[in-house]
Short mmCIF file of C-alpha atoms and ligand atoms in Angstrom, two decimals:
data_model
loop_
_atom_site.label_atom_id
_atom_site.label_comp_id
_atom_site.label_asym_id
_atom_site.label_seq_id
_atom_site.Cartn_x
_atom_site.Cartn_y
_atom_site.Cartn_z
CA UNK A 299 -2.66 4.27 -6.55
CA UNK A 300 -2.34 5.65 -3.25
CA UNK A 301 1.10 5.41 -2.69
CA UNK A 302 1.10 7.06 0.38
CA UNK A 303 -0.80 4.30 1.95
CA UNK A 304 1.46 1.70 0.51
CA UNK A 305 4.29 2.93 1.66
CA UNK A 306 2.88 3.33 5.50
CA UNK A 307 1.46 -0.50 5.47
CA UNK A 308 4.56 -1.81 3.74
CA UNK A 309 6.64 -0.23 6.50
CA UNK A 310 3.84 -1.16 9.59
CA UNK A 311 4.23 -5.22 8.03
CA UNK A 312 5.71 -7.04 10.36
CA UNK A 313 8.17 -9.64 7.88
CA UNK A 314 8.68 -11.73 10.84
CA UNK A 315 4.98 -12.74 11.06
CA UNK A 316 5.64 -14.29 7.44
CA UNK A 317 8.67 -16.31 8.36
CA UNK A 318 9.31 -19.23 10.31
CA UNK A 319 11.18 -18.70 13.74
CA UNK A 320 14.56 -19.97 13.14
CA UNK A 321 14.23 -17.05 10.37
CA UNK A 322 12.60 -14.59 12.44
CA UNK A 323 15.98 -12.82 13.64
CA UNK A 324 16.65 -12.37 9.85
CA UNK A 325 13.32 -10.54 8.95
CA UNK A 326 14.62 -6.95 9.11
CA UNK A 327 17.30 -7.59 6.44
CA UNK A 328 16.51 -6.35 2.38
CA UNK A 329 17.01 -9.72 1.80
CA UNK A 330 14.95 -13.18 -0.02
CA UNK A 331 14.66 -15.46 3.12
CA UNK A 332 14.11 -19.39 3.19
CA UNK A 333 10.22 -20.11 3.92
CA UNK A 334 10.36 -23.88 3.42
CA UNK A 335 9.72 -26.37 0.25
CA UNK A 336 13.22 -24.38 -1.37
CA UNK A 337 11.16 -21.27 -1.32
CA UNK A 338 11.29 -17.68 -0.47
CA UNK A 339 9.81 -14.65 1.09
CA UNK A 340 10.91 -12.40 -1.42
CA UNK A 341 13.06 -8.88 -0.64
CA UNK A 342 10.91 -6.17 0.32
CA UNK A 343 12.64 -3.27 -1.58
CA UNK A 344 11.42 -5.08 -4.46
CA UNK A 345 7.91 -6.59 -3.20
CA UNK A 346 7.32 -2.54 -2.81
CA UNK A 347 8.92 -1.80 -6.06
CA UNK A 348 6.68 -4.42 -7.53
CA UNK A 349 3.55 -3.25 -5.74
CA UNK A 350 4.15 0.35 -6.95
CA UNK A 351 4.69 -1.13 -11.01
CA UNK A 352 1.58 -3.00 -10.22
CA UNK A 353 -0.30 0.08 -9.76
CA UNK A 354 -3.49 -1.04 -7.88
CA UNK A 355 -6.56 0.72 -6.92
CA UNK A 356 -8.64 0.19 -4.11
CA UNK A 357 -11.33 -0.82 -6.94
CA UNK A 358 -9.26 -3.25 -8.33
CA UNK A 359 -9.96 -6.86 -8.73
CA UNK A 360 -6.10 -8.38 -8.58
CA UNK A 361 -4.15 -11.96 -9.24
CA UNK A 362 -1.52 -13.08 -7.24
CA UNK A 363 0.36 -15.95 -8.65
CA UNK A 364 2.58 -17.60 -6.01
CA UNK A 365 1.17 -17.02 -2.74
CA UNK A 366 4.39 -18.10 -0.72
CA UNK A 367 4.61 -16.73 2.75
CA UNK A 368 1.47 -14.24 2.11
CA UNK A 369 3.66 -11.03 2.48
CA UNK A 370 3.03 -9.75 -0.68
CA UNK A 371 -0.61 -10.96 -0.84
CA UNK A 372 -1.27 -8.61 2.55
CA UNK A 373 -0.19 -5.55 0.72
CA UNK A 374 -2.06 -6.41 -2.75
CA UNK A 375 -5.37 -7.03 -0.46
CA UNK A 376 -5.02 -4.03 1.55
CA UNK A 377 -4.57 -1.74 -1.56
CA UNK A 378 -6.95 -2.74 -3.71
CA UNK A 379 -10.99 -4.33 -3.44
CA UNK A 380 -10.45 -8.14 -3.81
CA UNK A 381 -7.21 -10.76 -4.47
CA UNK A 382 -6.62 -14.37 -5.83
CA UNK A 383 -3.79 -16.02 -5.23
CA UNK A 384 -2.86 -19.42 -6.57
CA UNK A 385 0.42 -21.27 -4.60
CA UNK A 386 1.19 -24.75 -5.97
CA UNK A 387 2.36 -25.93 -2.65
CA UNK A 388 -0.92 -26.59 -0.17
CA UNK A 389 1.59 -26.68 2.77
CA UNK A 390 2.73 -23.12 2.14
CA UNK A 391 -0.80 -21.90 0.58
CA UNK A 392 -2.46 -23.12 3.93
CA UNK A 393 0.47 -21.27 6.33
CA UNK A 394 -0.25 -17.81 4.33
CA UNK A 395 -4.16 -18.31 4.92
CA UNK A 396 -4.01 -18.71 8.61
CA UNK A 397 -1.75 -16.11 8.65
CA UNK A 398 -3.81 -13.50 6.32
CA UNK A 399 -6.94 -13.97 8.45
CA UNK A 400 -5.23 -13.70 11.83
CA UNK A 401 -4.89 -10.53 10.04
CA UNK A 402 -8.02 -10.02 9.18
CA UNK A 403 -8.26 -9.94 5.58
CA UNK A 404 -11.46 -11.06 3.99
CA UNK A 405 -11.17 -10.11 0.93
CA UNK A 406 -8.94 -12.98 -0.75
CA UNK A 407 -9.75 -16.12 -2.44
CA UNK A 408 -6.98 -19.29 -2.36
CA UNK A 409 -6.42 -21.58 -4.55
CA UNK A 410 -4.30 -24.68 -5.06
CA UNK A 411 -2.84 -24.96 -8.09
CA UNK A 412 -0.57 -23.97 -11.42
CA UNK A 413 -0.76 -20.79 -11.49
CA UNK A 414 0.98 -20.37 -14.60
CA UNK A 415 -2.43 -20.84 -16.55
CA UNK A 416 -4.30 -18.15 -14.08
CA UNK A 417 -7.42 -18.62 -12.54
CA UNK A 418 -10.22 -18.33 -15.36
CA UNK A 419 -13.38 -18.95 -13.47
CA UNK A 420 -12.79 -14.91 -12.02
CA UNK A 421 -10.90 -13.18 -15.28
CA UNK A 422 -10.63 -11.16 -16.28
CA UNK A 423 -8.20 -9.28 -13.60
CA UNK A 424 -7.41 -5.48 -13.64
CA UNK A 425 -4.06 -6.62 -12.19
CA UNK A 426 -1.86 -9.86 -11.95
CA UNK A 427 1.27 -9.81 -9.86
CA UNK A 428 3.69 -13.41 -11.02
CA UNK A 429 6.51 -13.53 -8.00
CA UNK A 430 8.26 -16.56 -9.36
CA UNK A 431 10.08 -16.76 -12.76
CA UNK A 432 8.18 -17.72 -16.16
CA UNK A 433 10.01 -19.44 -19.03
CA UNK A 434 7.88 -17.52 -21.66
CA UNK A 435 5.25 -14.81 -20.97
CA UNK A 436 2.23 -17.04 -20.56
CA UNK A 437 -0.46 -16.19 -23.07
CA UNK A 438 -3.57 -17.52 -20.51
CA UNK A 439 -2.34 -15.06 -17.89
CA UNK A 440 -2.21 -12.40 -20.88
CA UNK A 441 -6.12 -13.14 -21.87
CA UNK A 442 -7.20 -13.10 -18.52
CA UNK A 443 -5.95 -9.00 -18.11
CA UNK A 444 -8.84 -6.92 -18.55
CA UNK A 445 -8.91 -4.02 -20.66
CA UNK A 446 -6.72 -0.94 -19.47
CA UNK A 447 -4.83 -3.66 -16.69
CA UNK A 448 -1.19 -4.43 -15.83
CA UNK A 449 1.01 -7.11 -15.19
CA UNK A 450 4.23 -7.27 -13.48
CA UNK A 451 6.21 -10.61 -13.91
CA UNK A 452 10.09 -12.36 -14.28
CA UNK A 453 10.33 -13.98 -17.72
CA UNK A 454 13.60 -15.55 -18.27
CA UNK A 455 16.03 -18.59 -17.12
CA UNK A 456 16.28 -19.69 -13.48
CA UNK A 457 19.66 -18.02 -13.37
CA UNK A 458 18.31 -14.54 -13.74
CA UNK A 459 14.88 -12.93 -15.30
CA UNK A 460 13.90 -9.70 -16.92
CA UNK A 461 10.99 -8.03 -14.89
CA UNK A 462 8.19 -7.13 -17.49
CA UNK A 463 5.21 -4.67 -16.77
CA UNK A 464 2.93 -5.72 -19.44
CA UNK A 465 -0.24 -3.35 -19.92
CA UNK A 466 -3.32 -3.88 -22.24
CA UNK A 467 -4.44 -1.00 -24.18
CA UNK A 468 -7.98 0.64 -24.32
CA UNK A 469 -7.65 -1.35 -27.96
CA UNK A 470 -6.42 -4.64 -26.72
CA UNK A 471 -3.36 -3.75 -27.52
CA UNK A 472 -0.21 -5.58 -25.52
CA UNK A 473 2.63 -3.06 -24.39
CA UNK A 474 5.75 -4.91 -22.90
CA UNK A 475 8.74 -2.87 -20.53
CA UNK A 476 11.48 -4.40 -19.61
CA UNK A 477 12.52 -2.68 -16.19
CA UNK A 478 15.24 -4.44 -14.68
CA UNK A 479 17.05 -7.93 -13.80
CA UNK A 480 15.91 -9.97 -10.78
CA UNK A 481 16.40 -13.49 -9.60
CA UNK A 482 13.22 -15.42 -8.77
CA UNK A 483 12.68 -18.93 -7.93
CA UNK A 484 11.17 -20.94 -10.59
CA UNK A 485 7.53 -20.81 -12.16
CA UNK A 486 6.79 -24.63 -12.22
CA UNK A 487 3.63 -25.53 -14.70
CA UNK A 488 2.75 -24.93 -18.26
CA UNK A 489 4.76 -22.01 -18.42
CA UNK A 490 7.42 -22.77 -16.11
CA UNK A 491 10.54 -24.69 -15.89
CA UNK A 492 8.65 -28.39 -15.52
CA UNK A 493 6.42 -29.62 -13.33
N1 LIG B 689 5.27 -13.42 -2.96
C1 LIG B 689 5.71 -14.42 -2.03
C2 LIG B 689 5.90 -13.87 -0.66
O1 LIG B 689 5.67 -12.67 -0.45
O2 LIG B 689 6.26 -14.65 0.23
C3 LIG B 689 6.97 -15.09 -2.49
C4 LIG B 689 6.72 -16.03 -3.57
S1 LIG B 689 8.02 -17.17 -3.87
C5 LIG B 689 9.30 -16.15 -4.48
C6 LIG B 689 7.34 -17.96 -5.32
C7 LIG B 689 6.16 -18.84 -5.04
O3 LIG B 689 5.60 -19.27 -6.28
C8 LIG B 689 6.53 -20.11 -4.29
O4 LIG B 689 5.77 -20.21 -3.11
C9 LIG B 689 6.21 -21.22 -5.27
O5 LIG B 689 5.76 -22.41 -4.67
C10 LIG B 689 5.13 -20.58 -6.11
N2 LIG B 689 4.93 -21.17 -7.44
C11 LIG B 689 5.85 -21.62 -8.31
N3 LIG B 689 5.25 -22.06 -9.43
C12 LIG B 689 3.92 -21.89 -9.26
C13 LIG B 689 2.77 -22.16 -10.07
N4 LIG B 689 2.87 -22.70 -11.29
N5 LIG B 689 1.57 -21.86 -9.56
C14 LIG B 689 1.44 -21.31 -8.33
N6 LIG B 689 2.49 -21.03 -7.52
C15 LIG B 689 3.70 -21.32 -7.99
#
């Protein structure tokens, strides 16, 4: 990954663009803010610690699941060749499109959906980022990592989760790390914490 890119387009992001305007005074802050529906834009010390787990490469063919405000979707499409991102909530799914292609991007797909079972027509994904919280590591998003891929996601209770890289081996072979706690809002679906 080219981290010195990522770290220059994380810090040229403008949050406030993501963010409604009674929250646009509050953008600046290392903080989750409110982006309608009882979700959030999550912090950006950790949507940059995430990208950087994540590992993409500007040849890689990435999963988003839980589009929110599209701030993390802009940096997964800029680093890396093409992005799909599934967001339950058309309201919120249809705010982050306008706002990705005032920005230019062309290279993501949207979908409306549960994410928690992936999106199979396009698997399998070198990389799929999960920014809301899983009850149990979901075994569709695990099939649909290709060979040699990575996946960063919160598995645990709505209190507080256990961020998990997960990587597939040359073999097939499933590696879990446990890296640290974090507090997501909840995966709803198959997977998540009802519907
Ligand atoms: N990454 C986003 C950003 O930069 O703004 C923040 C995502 S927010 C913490 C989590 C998002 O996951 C919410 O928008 C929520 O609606 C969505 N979500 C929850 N369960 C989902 C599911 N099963 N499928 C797709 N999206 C889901």
């Amino acid at each position: 990954m080219d981290q010195k890119k990522l770290e220059t387009y994380f810090h040229s992001l403008d949050r406030s663009f993501f963010v409604e305007n009674n929250m646009k005074e509050y953008a600046g802050t290392d903080e989750p803010l409110p982006i309608g529906f009882g979700q959030t834009i999550s912090q950006p010390s950790l949507v940059l610690e995430m990208t950087r787990l994540l590992e993409p490469e500007h040849d890689s063919k990435v999963l988003e699941i839980g589009t929110g405000s599209g701030f993390q979707t802009a940096i997964l499409a800029k680093m890396s060749a093409i992005v799909y991102t599934v967001e339950r909530i058309d309201a919120l799914s249809e705010k982050a499109r306008n706002r990705l292609e005032a920005l230019g991007f062309s290279n993501i797909c949207y979908k409306i959906g549960d994410g928690s079972i992936g999106w199979q027509e396009f698997a399998p994904y070198d990389r799929i980022m999960v920014t809301a919280a899983a009850g149990v590591l979901p075994d569709e998003l695990v099939n649909q990592l290709a060979i040699g891929g990575r996946m960063v996601i919160p598995v645990g209770p709505p209190s507080f989760q256990e961020l998990k890289l997960v990587m597939k081996t040359d073999n097939g072979e499933i590696n879990i790390k446990t890296v640290e706690l974090v507090r997501f809002v909840e995966l709803k679906g198959r997977y998540g914490w009802g519907k």
